[in-house]
Amino acid sequence: MLIAGTIVAPASPDEWAGRDPMKWLYIYGVDGLSVSGGGTIDGVGQEWWARSCKRKKTQPCNTRPPPRALHFEECRGVSVQGVTLQNGPQFHLSFTRCVDVKASFLRLVAPADSPNTDGIHLNDSSRVQITDNLISTGDDCVSMVGNCSDVRVRDISCGPGHGISIGSLGKNRTTDRVENVRVDTCLLTNTTNGVRIKSWQGGMGSARDLRFESIVMKNVSNPIIIDQYYCDQPTPCANQTEAVEVRKVEFVDVRGTSATARAIKIACSDTAPCTELELRNVNLTVVGGGAATASCYRASGKAAGVVAPASCLAKGDP
Ligand SMILES: *[C@@H]1O[C@H](CO)[C@@H](O)[C@H](O)[C@H]1NC(C)=O
Ligand SMILES: *[C@@H]1O[C@H](CO)[C@@H](O)[C@H](O)[C@H]1NC(C)=O
Ligand SMILES: *[C@@H]1O[C@H](CO)[C@@H](O)[C@H](O)[C@H]1NC(C)=O
Ligand SMILES: *[C@@H]1O[C@H](CO)[C@@H](O)[C@H](O)[C@H]1NC(C)=O
Ligand SMILES: *[C@@H]1O[C@H](CO)[C@@H](O)[C@H](O)[C@H]1NC(C)=O
Ligand SMILES: *[C@@H]1O[C@H](CO)[C@@H](O)[C@H](O)[C@H]1NC(C)=O
Ligand SMILES: *[C@@H]1O[C@H](CO)[C@@H](O)[C@H](O)[C@H]1NC(C)=O
């Protein structure tokens, strides 16, 4: 499929009346499709963002998820290369239950304050390569949820936005399993998080065998963050004992500046502490000068090479 011109979405959400509000360009069940051509997909999300409860704090506002710009479900051997996706009402490019996926040489662009406009979102997908992309949106540059495995994210310029995220996992007590993910050679600028693993209390499953390597942070809030207490709802989340296990996670050659004093934040649960974490050659300072800090709760592993701020991981993994 060649996209050489511009595909423009209807500007008004009212156009979706009587239709599935979660779909715009929706491709189901394909095997071996390649999308390229240098063109643009414009989701014209402005009116959707204006009506979102995340932005509009008075009623009526829209709580339902708006359409994703380009959404693949149940696919195999799909590649999307060399196109621009912009101003998505919600996620720009997403894959649910897909295998053997390639997403490269893409520009994904939306304003920093546009809600839920993730660049690339994966759910229940495996053998995915996300490389050579410029992503500048209002939410995660890359996010993955559900059961995802064998994912490679490389050569990404990310920001502004919320950074690169595994999770949120375990929402509503679900079992999610994310494994064998490698993120390397990325530049993150002005993002609200750097590399992040987040899970809800009460979830089950695991996030393991993850490696973040050669990452440069520029003015990033929370450059390294693991949060097993994620809670993105107006009311506080109930404390629960189950947690998505986080194990074998490496942060290697991560350097640059943090917009917040605390550059490393690792908050794990009492019942499922994070284990076998590694910080190797990490050097993060506060933007404008000054030493950063690190905080850990129920997290163990090792530090190697230069680690600044000093590692807070407890020693003593089995
Ligand atoms: C992931 O996709 C499944 C369908 O395969 C859906 O039920 C679930 O809600 C999705 N999860 C998220 C976080 O979107
Ligand atoms: C994810 O994997 C877990 C454990 O292997 C399984 O229980 C769960 O049903 C899977 N979820 C999906 C959506 O396939
Ligand atoms: C998921 O949890 C939210 C609150 O955390 C609740 O409002 C919602 O009903 C739950 N959904 C399901 C399908 O259990
Ligand atoms: C980061 O934010 C600063 C301050 O708003 C801005 O001057 C700079 O251009 C931004 N950098 C990028 C790469 O967006
Ligand atoms: C860093 O980001 C903050 C917003 O988080 C912004 O206000 C500030 O201008 C940025 N500083 C630089 C040096 O880019
Ligand atoms: C969860 O536990 C923390 C720490 O013990 C406590 O401060 C908080 O109030 C509890 N939250 C709820 C919703 O019970
Ligand atoms: C860490 O980075 C800062 C700022 O770039 C630099 O001045 C410092 O020498 C580095 N520390 C080490 C131990 O490499």
Short mmCIF file of N, CA and C in Angstrom, two decimals, residues 224 256 258 261-265 279 282-286 291-295 303 306-312:
data_model
loop_
_atom_site.label_atom_id
_atom_site.label_comp_id
_atom_site.label_asym_id
_atom_site.label_seq_id
_atom_site.Cartn_x
_atom_site.Cartn_y
_atom_site.Cartn_z
N ILE A 224 14.87 7.40 34.78
CA ILE A 224 14.73 5.95 34.94
C ILE A 224 13.66 5.72 36.00
N GLY A 256 23.02 11.86 30.66
CA GLY A 256 22.38 13.10 30.29
C GLY A 256 21.80 13.83 31.48
N SER A 258 18.54 15.39 33.92
CA SER A 258 17.21 15.17 34.46
C SER A 258 16.58 16.52 34.77
N ALA A 261 15.10 16.52 40.42
CA ALA A 261 16.26 16.17 41.24
C ALA A 261 16.42 14.64 41.32
N ARG A 262 15.29 13.94 41.39
CA ARG A 262 15.37 12.49 41.51
C ARG A 262 15.40 11.85 40.12
N ALA A 263 16.57 11.44 39.70
CA ALA A 263 16.73 10.91 38.34
C ALA A 263 16.39 9.43 38.24
N ILE A 264 16.51 8.74 39.36
CA ILE A 264 16.20 7.30 39.35
C ILE A 264 15.16 7.04 40.44
N LYS A 265 14.03 6.48 40.03
CA LYS A 265 12.99 6.18 41.00
C LYS A 265 12.51 4.75 40.77
N LEU A 279 22.31 -1.53 37.08
CA LEU A 279 22.65 -0.18 36.59
C LEU A 279 24.12 -0.23 36.21
N VAL A 282 25.81 4.53 34.28
CA VAL A 282 24.69 5.46 34.26
C VAL A 282 25.20 6.78 34.82
N ASN A 283 25.04 7.86 34.08
CA ASN A 283 25.48 9.16 34.58
C ASN A 283 24.42 10.21 34.28
N LEU A 284 23.63 10.52 35.29
CA LEU A 284 22.57 11.50 35.13
C LEU A 284 22.79 12.65 36.10
N THR A 285 22.73 13.87 35.58
CA THR A 285 22.88 15.04 36.44
C THR A 285 21.63 15.90 36.28
N VAL A 286 21.46 16.86 37.18
CA VAL A 286 20.28 17.72 37.09
C VAL A 286 20.53 18.79 36.02
N ALA A 291 24.00 17.59 41.35
CA ALA A 291 23.90 16.13 41.44
C ALA A 291 22.45 15.71 41.55
N ALA A 292 22.13 14.58 40.96
CA ALA A 292 20.78 14.04 41.03
C ALA A 292 20.73 13.02 42.18
N THR A 293 19.53 12.56 42.50
CA THR A 293 19.40 11.54 43.54
C THR A 293 18.69 10.32 42.97
N ALA A 294 18.77 9.23 43.75
CA ALA A 294 18.10 7.99 43.35
C ALA A 294 17.31 7.48 44.54
N SER A 295 16.13 6.90 44.28
CA SER A 295 15.41 6.27 45.39
C SER A 295 14.93 4.90 44.99
N ALA A 303 25.21 -2.80 40.69
CA ALA A 303 25.67 -1.63 39.96
C ALA A 303 27.06 -1.94 39.44
N VAL A 306 30.60 3.33 36.25
CA VAL A 306 30.20 4.60 36.88
C VAL A 306 28.69 4.58 37.08
N VAL A 307 28.23 4.86 38.28
CA VAL A 307 26.79 5.01 38.45
C VAL A 307 26.53 6.28 39.27
N ALA A 308 26.03 7.30 38.61
CA ALA A 308 25.72 8.57 39.26
C ALA A 308 24.31 9.00 38.81
N PRO A 309 23.41 9.26 39.75
CA PRO A 309 23.56 9.18 41.20
C PRO A 309 23.86 7.74 41.65
N ALA A 310 24.49 7.65 42.82
CA ALA A 310 24.90 6.33 43.31
C ALA A 310 23.70 5.38 43.38
N SER A 311 23.97 4.13 43.08
CA SER A 311 22.90 3.14 43.05
C SER A 311 22.25 2.99 44.42
N CYS A 312 20.93 2.82 44.42
CA CYS A 312 20.22 2.59 45.68
C CYS A 312 19.70 1.15 45.74
#
